Amino acid sequence: MWAFERANAQLREELAQLEERTRRRDILVDDEAVFEFYQRRIPPEVCSTKSFEGWWRKARLETPDLLTMTADALVDEDTPEIDEGVFPPSWQQGDQRLSLGYKFEPGAEDDGVTVQVPLALLARLSPHGFDWQVPGLRAELVTALIKSLPKNIRRNVVPAGDWAARLLAELPPQPGIVQTEPSDVPDQSFAATLAGLIQKLTYVPVTAVDFELDRVPAHLRPTFVVSDERGRTVAAGKELTELQRRLAPRARESVAKASAQIPTNAIERGGLTTWDFGELPRFLDTKIRGSQGENTIRGYPTLVDEGTSVAIRMMSTEAEQARALPRGVRRLLLLATPSPAAYVQQHLTGTEKLSLATSPYKNTAALFEDCLAAAVDDVLYRVRPDGQIFMKAEFDTIRDRVSGVVMDSMFETVGLVARILAAARIADKELKAATSMALLPAISDARGQLAGLIYPGFVSSTGLAQLRHLPRYLGGISARIPKLVDNPGRDRVWMNEAQAATARFETAGGTIPLQTDAAAHLVRARWMIEELRISLFAQELKAAESVSLQRIQKVLAV
């Protein structure tokens, strides 16, 4: 292939890609125009490969660019000028630069803009910013969003195209650099930004939820294509958060693999029974080079509880690191602390032994192990409320504190658990005595409450600070039953209020029992629900704080 052929083919490919980016089919001229280009430059007597080669060897010495096409030769003269800058080849988010692809094929799953995401970078990306689209498609996006509004709002912003131009003039040109660390305030979505601007200009109340995003054409939402280190596609889709959730294990593996390529970052190991290293790094960065330049893979080392030992593992997000670390630290503290379980068990009263035998744990040893874990957690979280320990010196300090209080703490914890189990047994007996079918909904509600308080692992999961309130919560169940029998209608009203609070809690992402990594506001709301039940069903036991459905809703509105 001659050099001019390669250059012309490359130019045609670039113009074809421009058509894909701009979603037009009127930029590149047809084959007839290409034929005419060559016909005007090649003499008519050149009519074979041999004659062309002879002619071109001489002609290119005088005019080397004679057969090299320019954009003017391949673009229709009536085509309006196109600003290629509004269809960029890459997308910047923080310190990451991702390649963009474009496709103009209505109906195809990847029609529109495609963001190429290396698997190792997936977890660090935020969905905020991508919803702004590239500048070249933003006007169409704004128009589509306006058309998706309810009629009572939409009639204030018509014609949609004219209003889109007006709104674009008011919007910032870019979403800005999006910070992706959990501690940062998340950027506002494009829909929320647009809603605020419409409200500012029209004085009509508008929120992001007023836009019916399902009515926005699919090509106006970017497609994310995740690829592994070999460039093979792992998954693709429109929802970045869903891809992050689904590919989280593989993303962690990819981050660990990339980090391990640098000797100083290869810190993963298992079988740890002591803290035998100085500092656990908060993060480790590894540079990789892609088609759009250098990117940074950030790994977050953490300690993972593996039962009889601990492992140092690399996580792909700071949130994953924070979830695993307290459990890993707890395991190392347990391994460093001789268990007083046997001594404590020998000094229990007969009543306590009988009560502990009714626990939901598989055996007494498992119960005592959980009590010890709760005692260790109590010290750990008093010193470091978030449980995030990275330095050996701080770990050693906590270990020494645990050793100093573990015996007394175990006696106190086991005694408390014995009282809790005794109260649970009384509550269960009261529930079994209420046999009327008319009371079944209330009995089922109370049994659900009991199951959410007493279950395998409840001691460490609840924590010593909250565990001290369980006898009162269980007493509330027992106190409810006689009142229920006396006035079922009144109980139904109270139950509806308690269940409404629970429903709002679950809608906000809460579970009963709580997940080990539940957010602080969910933990707070969980125990406020128990206090609400006391204030409704057993006022004589007195709630620990003023509580109502409205107060719980306020806590959940974080």
Coordinates of C-alpha atoms in Angstrom, one line a residue:
M1 CA 0.0 0.0 0.0
W2 CA 1.3 3.4 -1.0
A3 CA 1.8 6.1 1.7
F4 CA -1.0 8.2 0.3
E5 CA -3.4 5.3 0.5
R6 CA -2.6 4.8 4.2
A7 CA -3.0 8.5 4.9
N8 CA -6.3 8.7 3.0
A9 CA -7.6 5.6 4.7
Q10 CA -6.7 7.1 8.1
L11 CA -8.4 10.4 7.3
R12 CA -11.6 8.6 6.2
E13 CA -11.5 6.6 9.4
E14 CA -11.2 9.8 11.5
L15 CA -14.1 11.4 9.6
A16 CA -16.2 8.2 10.0
Q17 CA -15.5 8.4 13.8
L18 CA -16.5 12.1 13.7
E19 CA -19.8 11.0 12.3
E20 CA -20.2 8.5 15.1
R21 CA -19.4 11.1 17.7
T22 CA -21.7 13.8 16.3
R23 CA -24.4 11.3 15.4
R24 CA -24.6 12.4 11.8
R25 CA -24.3 10.7 8.4
D26 CA -23.7 13.8 6.2
I27 CA -20.1 14.6 6.9
L28 CA -18.1 12.0 4.9
V29 CA -18.6 12.3 1.1
D30 CA -19.6 9.2 -0.9
D31 CA -17.3 6.9 -3.1
E32 CA -18.2 8.9 -6.2
A33 CA -16.5 12.0 -4.8
V34 CA -13.4 9.9 -3.9
F35 CA -13.3 8.6 -7.5
E36 CA -13.5 12.2 -8.9
F37 CA -10.6 13.2 -6.6
Y38 CA -8.3 10.6 -8.1
Q39 CA -9.7 11.1 -11.7
R40 CA -8.8 14.8 -11.6
R41 CA -5.2 14.1 -10.6
I42 CA -4.3 10.9 -12.5
P43 CA -3.7 11.2 -16.3
P44 CA -6.2 9.3 -18.4
E45 CA -3.4 7.2 -20.0
V46 CA -2.7 5.7 -16.6
C47 CA -5.0 2.7 -16.8
S48 CA -3.2 -0.2 -15.2
T49 CA -1.3 -1.0 -12.1
K50 CA 2.0 -1.1 -14.0
S51 CA 1.4 2.3 -15.7
F52 CA 0.3 3.8 -12.4
E53 CA 3.5 2.7 -10.6
G54 CA 5.7 4.1 -13.4
W55 CA 3.8 7.4 -13.4
W56 CA 3.6 7.8 -9.7
R57 CA 7.3 7.2 -9.1
K58 CA 8.0 10.3 -11.2
A59 CA 5.0 12.4 -10.1
R60 CA 5.6 12.1 -6.4
L61 CA 9.1 13.5 -6.7
E62 CA 7.6 16.8 -8.0
T63 CA 4.3 16.8 -6.0
P64 CA 4.5 14.2 -3.1
D65 CA 1.1 15.2 -1.7
L66 CA -0.7 15.2 -5.1
L67 CA -2.8 12.1 -4.1
T68 CA -3.1 12.8 -0.4
M69 CA -6.6 13.8 0.5
T70 CA -7.4 16.6 2.9
A71 CA -10.6 17.0 5.0
D72 CA -11.9 19.5 2.4
A73 CA -11.8 16.8 -0.2
L74 CA -13.8 14.3 1.9
V75 CA -16.3 16.6 3.6
D76 CA -19.3 18.0 1.9
E77 CA -18.9 21.7 1.4
D78 CA -22.4 22.4 2.7
T79 CA -21.5 20.6 6.0
P80 CA -21.5 23.2 8.9
E81 CA -18.3 23.6 10.9
I82 CA -18.0 21.1 13.7
D83 CA -16.3 21.7 17.0
E84 CA -14.6 18.4 17.7
G85 CA -13.7 19.6 21.2
V86 CA -17.2 19.0 22.4
F87 CA -16.8 15.3 21.7
P88 CA -13.6 14.6 23.7
P89 CA -11.6 11.4 23.3
S90 CA -11.3 11.0 27.1
W91 CA -13.1 11.7 30.4
Q92 CA -11.3 13.2 33.4
Q93 CA -12.5 12.3 36.9
G94 CA -10.1 13.2 39.7
D95 CA -6.7 11.9 38.8
Q96 CA -8.1 9.3 36.4
R97 CA -8.4 9.7 32.6
L98 CA -10.7 7.3 30.8
S99 CA -11.0 6.7 27.1
L100 CA -14.3 7.5 25.4
G101 CA -15.8 5.7 22.4
Y102 CA -18.7 6.8 20.3
K103 CA -21.3 4.8 18.3
F104 CA -24.2 6.0 16.2
E105 CA -26.4 3.0 15.9
P106 CA -29.9 3.6 17.3
G107 CA -31.2 0.5 19.1
A108 CA -27.7 -0.9 19.9
E109 CA -27.0 -1.5 23.6
D110 CA -23.8 0.6 23.3
D111 CA -25.4 3.4 21.1
G112 CA -24.0 6.8 22.3
V113 CA -20.9 7.4 24.5
T114 CA -18.9 4.5 25.8
V115 CA -16.6 4.9 28.8
Q116 CA -13.7 2.4 28.9
V117 CA -13.0 1.4 32.5
P118 CA -10.0 -0.7 33.6
L119 CA -11.2 -3.2 36.2
A120 CA -8.6 -2.0 38.7
L121 CA -10.0 1.5 38.5
L122 CA -13.7 0.6 38.7
A123 CA -14.2 0.9 42.5
R124 CA -12.6 4.4 42.6
L125 CA -15.1 6.0 40.2
S126 CA -18.1 8.0 41.2
P127 CA -21.3 8.0 39.1
H128 CA -21.4 11.8 39.7
G129 CA -20.2 13.7 36.7
F130 CA -20.9 11.1 34.0
D131 CA -24.5 12.1 34.0
W132 CA -23.5 15.5 32.6
Q133 CA -22.6 13.8 29.3
V134 CA -20.0 15.2 26.9
P135 CA -20.7 18.8 25.9
G136 CA -21.7 17.9 22.4
L137 CA -24.7 15.8 23.6
R138 CA -25.6 18.0 26.6
A139 CA -28.2 20.2 24.7
E140 CA -30.0 17.1 23.5
L141 CA -29.9 15.7 27.1
V142 CA -31.3 18.9 28.6
T143 CA -34.1 18.9 26.0
A144 CA -34.9 15.3 26.7
L145 CA -35.0 15.9 30.5
I146 CA -37.3 18.9 30.0
K147 CA -39.7 16.7 28.0
S148 CA -39.7 14.1 30.7
L149 CA -41.1 16.5 33.3
P150 CA -44.7 16.2 34.5
K151 CA -47.1 18.4 32.4
N152 CA -47.7 20.8 35.3
I153 CA -44.0 21.6 35.4
R154 CA -43.2 21.2 31.7
R155 CA -45.6 23.9 30.6
N156 CA -43.4 26.4 32.3
V157 CA -40.4 25.5 30.2
V158 CA -41.6 25.3 26.6
P159 CA -40.5 25.2 23.8
A160 CA -38.1 22.6 25.3
G161 CA -35.3 23.3 22.7
D162 CA -35.3 27.1 23.5
W163 CA -35.3 26.5 27.2
A164 CA -32.5 24.0 26.8
A165 CA -30.3 26.6 25.2
R166 CA -31.2 29.1 27.9
L167 CA -30.4 26.6 30.7
L168 CA -27.1 25.5 29.1
A169 CA -26.0 29.2 29.1
E170 CA -26.5 29.2 32.8
L171 CA -24.9 25.9 33.6
P172 CA -21.2 25.5 34.4
P173 CA -19.4 24.1 31.3
Q174 CA -18.2 21.0 33.2
P175 CA -19.3 19.0 36.3
G176 CA -15.8 19.7 37.8
I177 CA -13.4 17.3 39.2
V178 CA -15.3 14.8 41.3
Q179 CA -13.6 13.6 44.5
T180 CA -14.3 10.0 45.2
E181 CA -13.2 9.5 48.8
P182 CA -16.0 8.7 51.2
S183 CA -15.2 11.7 53.4
D184 CA -15.8 14.1 50.6
V185 CA -19.2 15.8 50.1
P186 CA -20.7 14.1 47.0
D187 CA -21.3 16.2 44.0
Q188 CA -24.8 17.1 43.0
S189 CA -26.3 15.0 40.2
F190 CA -27.0 16.7 36.8
A191 CA -30.7 16.2 37.3
A192 CA -30.5 18.0 40.7
T193 CA -28.4 20.8 39.2
L194 CA -30.9 21.3 36.3
A195 CA -33.9 21.1 38.6
G196 CA -32.4 23.8 40.8
L197 CA -31.7 26.0 37.8
I198 CA -35.3 25.6 36.4
Q199 CA -36.7 26.5 39.8
K200 CA -34.5 29.6 40.0
L201 CA -35.6 30.8 36.6
T202 CA -39.3 29.9 36.7
Y203 CA -40.1 30.0 40.5
V204 CA -41.7 26.6 40.1
P205 CA -40.8 23.9 42.6
V206 CA -38.7 21.2 40.8
T207 CA -36.6 18.4 42.2
A208 CA -34.4 15.7 40.6
V209 CA -37.1 13.1 41.1
D210 CA -39.5 15.0 38.9
F211 CA -37.5 13.9 35.8
E212 CA -38.7 10.6 34.4
L213 CA -35.3 9.2 33.5
D214 CA -36.8 6.2 31.8
R215 CA -38.1 8.5 29.1
V216 CA -34.7 9.9 28.3
P217 CA -33.2 8.2 25.1
A218 CA -30.7 5.5 26.0
H219 CA -27.9 7.0 23.9
L220 CA -27.9 10.0 26.2
R221 CA -26.7 7.8 29.1
P222 CA -23.1 6.6 28.9
T223 CA -22.3 2.9 28.7
F224 CA -19.5 1.7 30.9
V225 CA -17.4 -1.1 29.5
V226 CA -15.1 -2.7 32.1
S227 CA -12.1 -4.5 30.9
D228 CA -9.4 -6.6 32.6
E229 CA -5.6 -6.1 32.4
R230 CA -5.5 -7.9 29.1
G231 CA -8.1 -5.7 27.6
R232 CA -10.8 -8.3 27.6
T233 CA -14.4 -7.0 28.3
V234 CA -15.5 -8.2 31.7
A235 CA -19.0 -6.5 31.8
A236 CA -20.8 -3.5 30.4
G237 CA -23.9 -1.6 31.4
K238 CA -25.5 1.8 32.0
E239 CA -25.4 1.6 35.8
L240 CA -22.0 2.3 37.2
T241 CA -22.9 1.5 40.8
E242 CA -24.5 -1.9 39.8
L243 CA -21.3 -2.8 37.9
Q244 CA -19.2 -1.8 41.0
R245 CA -21.4 -4.0 43.2
R246 CA -21.4 -7.0 40.8
L247 CA -17.7 -6.9 40.1
A248 CA -16.5 -5.9 43.6
P249 CA -14.6 -9.2 44.2
R250 CA -12.9 -9.1 40.8
A251 CA -12.1 -5.5 41.2
R252 CA -10.4 -6.2 44.6
E253 CA -8.4 -9.0 43.0
S254 CA -7.3 -6.7 40.1
V255 CA -6.2 -4.0 42.5
A256 CA -4.2 -6.5 44.6
K257 CA -2.6 -8.0 41.4
A258 CA -1.6 -4.6 40.1
S259 CA -0.2 -3.6 43.5
A260 CA 1.8 -6.8 43.8
Q261 CA 3.7 -5.9 40.7
I262 CA 5.6 -3.4 42.7
P263 CA 7.7 -5.1 45.4
T264 CA 7.1 -2.4 48.0
N265 CA 3.4 -2.7 47.5
A266 CA 3.2 -6.5 47.7
I267 CA 2.1 -6.7 51.3
E268 CA -0.7 -9.3 51.1
R269 CA -0.1 -12.3 53.4
G270 CA -2.1 -14.6 55.6
G271 CA -1.7 -16.7 58.8
L272 CA -1.0 -13.7 61.1
T273 CA -1.5 -14.4 64.8
T274 CA 0.3 -11.3 66.1
W275 CA 0.8 -7.7 64.9
D276 CA 4.4 -8.3 63.7
F277 CA 4.6 -5.3 61.4
G278 CA 5.1 -1.6 62.2
E279 CA 2.4 0.2 60.3
L280 CA -0.5 -0.9 58.1
P281 CA -0.4 1.7 55.2
R282 CA -3.7 3.5 54.8
F283 CA -3.3 3.2 51.0
L284 CA -0.8 2.2 48.3
D285 CA -0.7 3.7 44.8
T286 CA 0.4 2.0 41.6
K287 CA 0.8 3.8 38.4
I288 CA -0.5 2.3 35.1
R289 CA -0.2 3.7 31.6
G290 CA -3.2 3.5 29.2
S291 CA -4.1 5.0 25.9
Q292 CA -5.0 8.3 27.5
G293 CA -2.0 8.6 29.7
E294 CA -1.1 7.6 33.2
N295 CA -3.7 6.5 35.8
T296 CA -3.4 5.6 39.5
I297 CA -4.6 2.4 41.0
R298 CA -5.1 2.9 44.7
G299 CA -5.3 -0.1 47.0
Y300 CA -6.4 0.0 50.6
P301 CA -4.7 -2.6 52.8
T302 CA -6.7 -4.0 55.7
L303 CA -6.8 -6.8 58.2
V304 CA -9.3 -9.6 57.5
D305 CA -10.5 -12.0 60.2
E306 CA -10.0 -15.5 59.0
G307 CA -11.1 -17.3 62.2
T308 CA -7.9 -18.7 63.6
S309 CA -5.7 -16.1 62.1
V310 CA -5.7 -12.8 60.3
A311 CA -4.7 -11.8 56.7
I312 CA -3.5 -8.6 55.2
R313 CA -5.6 -8.1 52.1
M314 CA -5.8 -5.2 49.6
M315 CA -9.2 -3.7 49.1
S316 CA -10.3 -1.6 46.2
T317 CA -12.1 1.1 48.3
E318 CA -11.6 2.9 51.6
A319 CA -15.1 1.8 52.6
E320 CA -14.2 -1.9 52.2
Q321 CA -11.0 -1.3 54.2
A322 CA -13.0 0.4 57.0
R323 CA -15.5 -2.5 57.2
A324 CA -13.0 -5.2 57.5
L325 CA -10.3 -3.6 59.7
P326 CA -12.1 -3.6 63.1
R327 CA -12.9 -7.3 62.8
G328 CA -9.3 -8.0 61.9
V329 CA -8.0 -6.0 64.8
R330 CA -10.5 -7.7 67.1
R331 CA -9.2 -11.1 66.0
L332 CA -5.6 -10.2 66.7
L333 CA -6.6 -8.9 70.2
L334 CA -8.4 -12.1 70.9
L335 CA -5.4 -14.1 69.8
A336 CA -3.2 -12.0 72.1
T337 CA -5.6 -12.4 75.1
P338 CA -5.7 -15.6 77.2
S339 CA -9.4 -16.4 77.6
P340 CA -10.8 -16.4 81.1
A341 CA -13.8 -18.4 80.0
A342 CA -13.0 -21.6 81.9
Y343 CA -12.4 -19.7 85.2
V344 CA -15.5 -17.6 84.8
Q345 CA -17.6 -20.7 84.0
Q346 CA -16.3 -22.4 87.2
H347 CA -17.6 -19.5 89.3
L348 CA -21.1 -19.1 87.9
T349 CA -24.1 -19.7 90.1
G350 CA -26.4 -22.6 89.4
T351 CA -29.1 -20.1 88.3
E352 CA -26.7 -18.5 85.8
K353 CA -25.7 -21.8 84.4
L354 CA -29.3 -22.8 83.8
S355 CA -30.0 -19.5 82.1
L356 CA -27.0 -19.6 79.9
A357 CA -28.0 -23.1 78.8
T358 CA -31.0 -21.6 77.1
S359 CA -29.0 -19.4 74.7
P360 CA -29.4 -19.6 70.9
Y361 CA -25.7 -20.4 70.5
K362 CA -24.7 -23.9 69.4
N363 CA -23.0 -24.4 72.8
T364 CA -21.7 -22.6 75.9
A365 CA -18.2 -22.3 74.4
A366 CA -19.5 -20.3 71.5
L367 CA -21.5 -18.1 73.8
F368 CA -18.4 -17.4 76.0
E369 CA -16.3 -16.7 72.9
D370 CA -18.9 -14.1 71.8
C371 CA -18.9 -12.6 75.2
L372 CA -15.1 -12.3 75.1
A373 CA -15.4 -10.7 71.6
A374 CA -17.8 -8.2 73.0
A375 CA -15.5 -7.4 75.9
V376 CA -12.6 -6.8 73.5
D377 CA -14.8 -4.6 71.3
D378 CA -15.8 -2.5 74.2
V379 CA -12.1 -1.6 74.9
L380 CA -11.3 -1.2 71.2
Y381 CA -14.2 1.2 70.5
R382 CA -13.6 3.2 73.7
V383 CA -10.1 3.9 72.5
R384 CA -10.9 4.2 68.8
P385 CA -14.6 4.7 68.1
D386 CA -14.2 3.8 64.5
G387 CA -12.1 0.7 65.2
Q388 CA -9.5 1.9 62.6
I389 CA -6.1 0.9 63.9
F390 CA -3.1 1.2 61.6
M391 CA -0.1 1.6 64.0
K392 CA 1.5 -1.2 66.1
A393 CA 2.0 1.1 69.0
E394 CA -1.7 1.9 69.2
F395 CA -2.6 -1.8 68.9
D396 CA -0.2 -2.7 71.7
T397 CA -1.8 0.0 73.9
I398 CA -5.3 -1.5 73.3
R399 CA -4.0 -5.0 73.9
D400 CA -2.6 -4.1 77.3
R401 CA -5.9 -2.4 78.3
V402 CA -7.8 -5.5 77.3
S403 CA -5.5 -7.7 79.4
G404 CA -6.1 -5.4 82.4
V405 CA -9.9 -5.6 82.3
V406 CA -10.8 -8.8 80.6
M407 CA -11.5 -10.9 83.7
D408 CA -13.8 -8.3 85.3
S409 CA -15.4 -7.6 82.0
M410 CA -16.1 -11.2 81.3
F411 CA -17.7 -11.8 84.7
E412 CA -19.9 -8.7 84.1
T413 CA -20.8 -9.6 80.6
V414 CA -21.7 -13.2 81.3
G415 CA -23.8 -12.2 84.3
L416 CA -25.6 -9.7 82.2
V417 CA -26.2 -12.2 79.4
A418 CA -27.7 -14.6 82.0
R419 CA -30.2 -12.0 83.1
I420 CA -31.0 -11.2 79.5
L421 CA -31.7 -14.9 78.7
A422 CA -33.8 -15.2 81.8
A423 CA -35.9 -12.2 80.7
A424 CA -36.2 -13.7 77.2
R425 CA -37.5 -16.9 78.7
I426 CA -40.2 -15.0 80.7
A427 CA -41.2 -13.1 77.5
D428 CA -41.4 -16.3 75.6
K429 CA -43.6 -17.9 78.3
E430 CA -46.0 -14.9 78.2
L431 CA -46.2 -15.1 74.4
K432 CA -47.0 -18.9 74.5
A433 CA -49.8 -18.2 77.1
A434 CA -51.6 -15.8 74.7
T435 CA -53.4 -18.4 72.6
S436 CA -56.4 -16.4 71.2
M437 CA -56.4 -16.2 67.4
A438 CA -57.6 -12.6 67.6
L439 CA -54.3 -11.7 69.2
L440 CA -52.1 -13.5 66.6
P441 CA -51.0 -10.3 64.7
A442 CA -49.7 -8.7 67.9
I443 CA -48.1 -12.0 69.1
S444 CA -46.3 -12.3 65.8
D445 CA -45.1 -8.7 66.1
A446 CA -43.8 -9.4 69.6
R447 CA -42.1 -12.6 68.5
G448 CA -40.4 -10.7 65.7
Q449 CA -39.1 -8.2 68.2
L450 CA -37.8 -11.0 70.4
A451 CA -36.1 -12.7 67.5
G452 CA -34.4 -9.4 66.6
L453 CA -32.9 -9.1 70.1
I454 CA -31.9 -12.7 70.9
Y455 CA -30.1 -14.7 68.2
P456 CA -26.7 -16.4 67.7
G457 CA -24.0 -13.7 67.9
F458 CA -26.3 -11.2 69.6
V459 CA -23.8 -10.4 72.4
S460 CA -21.0 -9.0 70.3
S461 CA -23.3 -7.7 67.6
T462 CA -25.3 -5.7 70.1
G463 CA -22.2 -4.5 72.0
L464 CA -21.9 -4.1 75.8
A465 CA -23.1 -0.5 75.9
Q466 CA -26.5 -1.4 74.3
L467 CA -26.6 -4.9 75.8
R468 CA -27.3 -3.3 79.2
H469 CA -30.7 -2.1 77.8
L470 CA -31.9 -5.6 76.7
P471 CA -33.4 -6.7 80.0
R472 CA -35.7 -3.6 79.8
Y473 CA -36.6 -4.3 76.2
L474 CA -37.4 -7.9 77.0
G475 CA -39.4 -6.8 80.0
G476 CA -41.4 -4.6 77.7
I477 CA -42.5 -7.6 75.7
S478 CA -43.6 -9.3 78.9
A479 CA -45.4 -6.2 80.1
R480 CA -47.2 -5.8 76.7
I481 CA -49.1 -9.1 76.8
P482 CA -51.5 -8.5 79.7
K483 CA -52.3 -5.1 78.2
L484 CA -52.9 -6.7 74.9
V485 CA -55.4 -9.2 76.3
D486 CA -57.1 -6.4 78.1
N487 CA -57.4 -4.0 75.2
P488 CA -56.4 -5.4 71.7
G489 CA -57.6 -2.3 69.9
R490 CA -55.3 0.0 71.8
D491 CA -52.4 -2.4 71.2
R492 CA -53.2 -2.4 67.5
V493 CA -52.8 1.4 67.3
W494 CA -49.5 1.2 69.1
M495 CA -48.3 -1.7 67.0
N496 CA -49.1 0.3 63.8
E497 CA -46.9 3.1 65.0
A498 CA -44.0 0.8 65.9
Q499 CA -44.3 -1.0 62.6
A500 CA -44.4 2.3 60.7
A501 CA -41.1 3.3 62.3
T502 CA -39.6 -0.1 61.4
A503 CA -40.8 0.2 57.8
R504 CA -39.1 3.6 57.5
F505 CA -35.9 2.2 59.0
E506 CA -35.9 -0.7 56.6
T507 CA -36.6 1.6 53.6
A508 CA -33.5 3.6 54.7
G509 CA -31.4 0.4 54.4
G510 CA -31.6 -0.8 58.0
T511 CA -32.0 -4.5 59.0
I512 CA -33.0 -6.3 62.2
P513 CA -30.6 -7.6 63.4
L514 CA -28.2 -4.9 62.3
Q515 CA -25.5 -5.7 59.8
T516 CA -22.0 -5.6 61.3
D517 CA -21.1 -2.6 59.1
A518 CA -24.3 -0.7 59.5
A519 CA -24.0 3.1 59.3
A520 CA -24.1 5.1 62.5
H521 CA -27.5 6.7 61.8
L522 CA -29.0 3.2 61.2
V523 CA -27.6 1.9 64.5
R524 CA -29.1 4.9 66.3
A525 CA -32.5 4.5 64.7
R526 CA -32.5 0.7 65.4
W527 CA -32.3 1.3 69.1
M528 CA -34.6 4.3 69.0
I529 CA -37.3 1.8 67.7
E530 CA -36.8 -0.3 70.8
E531 CA -37.2 2.8 73.0
L532 CA -40.3 3.7 71.0
R533 CA -41.8 0.3 71.8
I534 CA -41.1 0.8 75.5
S535 CA -42.8 4.2 75.4
L536 CA -45.9 2.7 73.7
F537 CA -46.3 -0.8 75.3
A538 CA -44.5 -0.5 78.7
Q539 CA -44.4 3.1 79.8
E540 CA -43.9 2.0 83.4
L541 CA -40.4 0.8 82.3
K542 CA -39.5 4.3 81.1
A543 CA -37.8 4.9 77.8
A544 CA -34.1 6.0 78.0
E545 CA -34.9 9.0 75.9
S546 CA -37.7 11.0 74.4
V547 CA -38.6 9.2 71.2
S548 CA -41.3 9.3 68.5
L549 CA -41.9 8.3 65.0
Q550 CA -41.0 11.8 63.9
R551 CA -37.7 11.8 65.8
I552 CA -36.8 8.5 64.2
Q553 CA -37.6 9.8 60.7
K554 CA -35.3 12.8 61.4
V555 CA -32.4 10.5 62.3
L556 CA -32.9 8.5 59.2
A557 CA -33.0 11.6 57.0
V558 CA -29.2 11.6 56.6

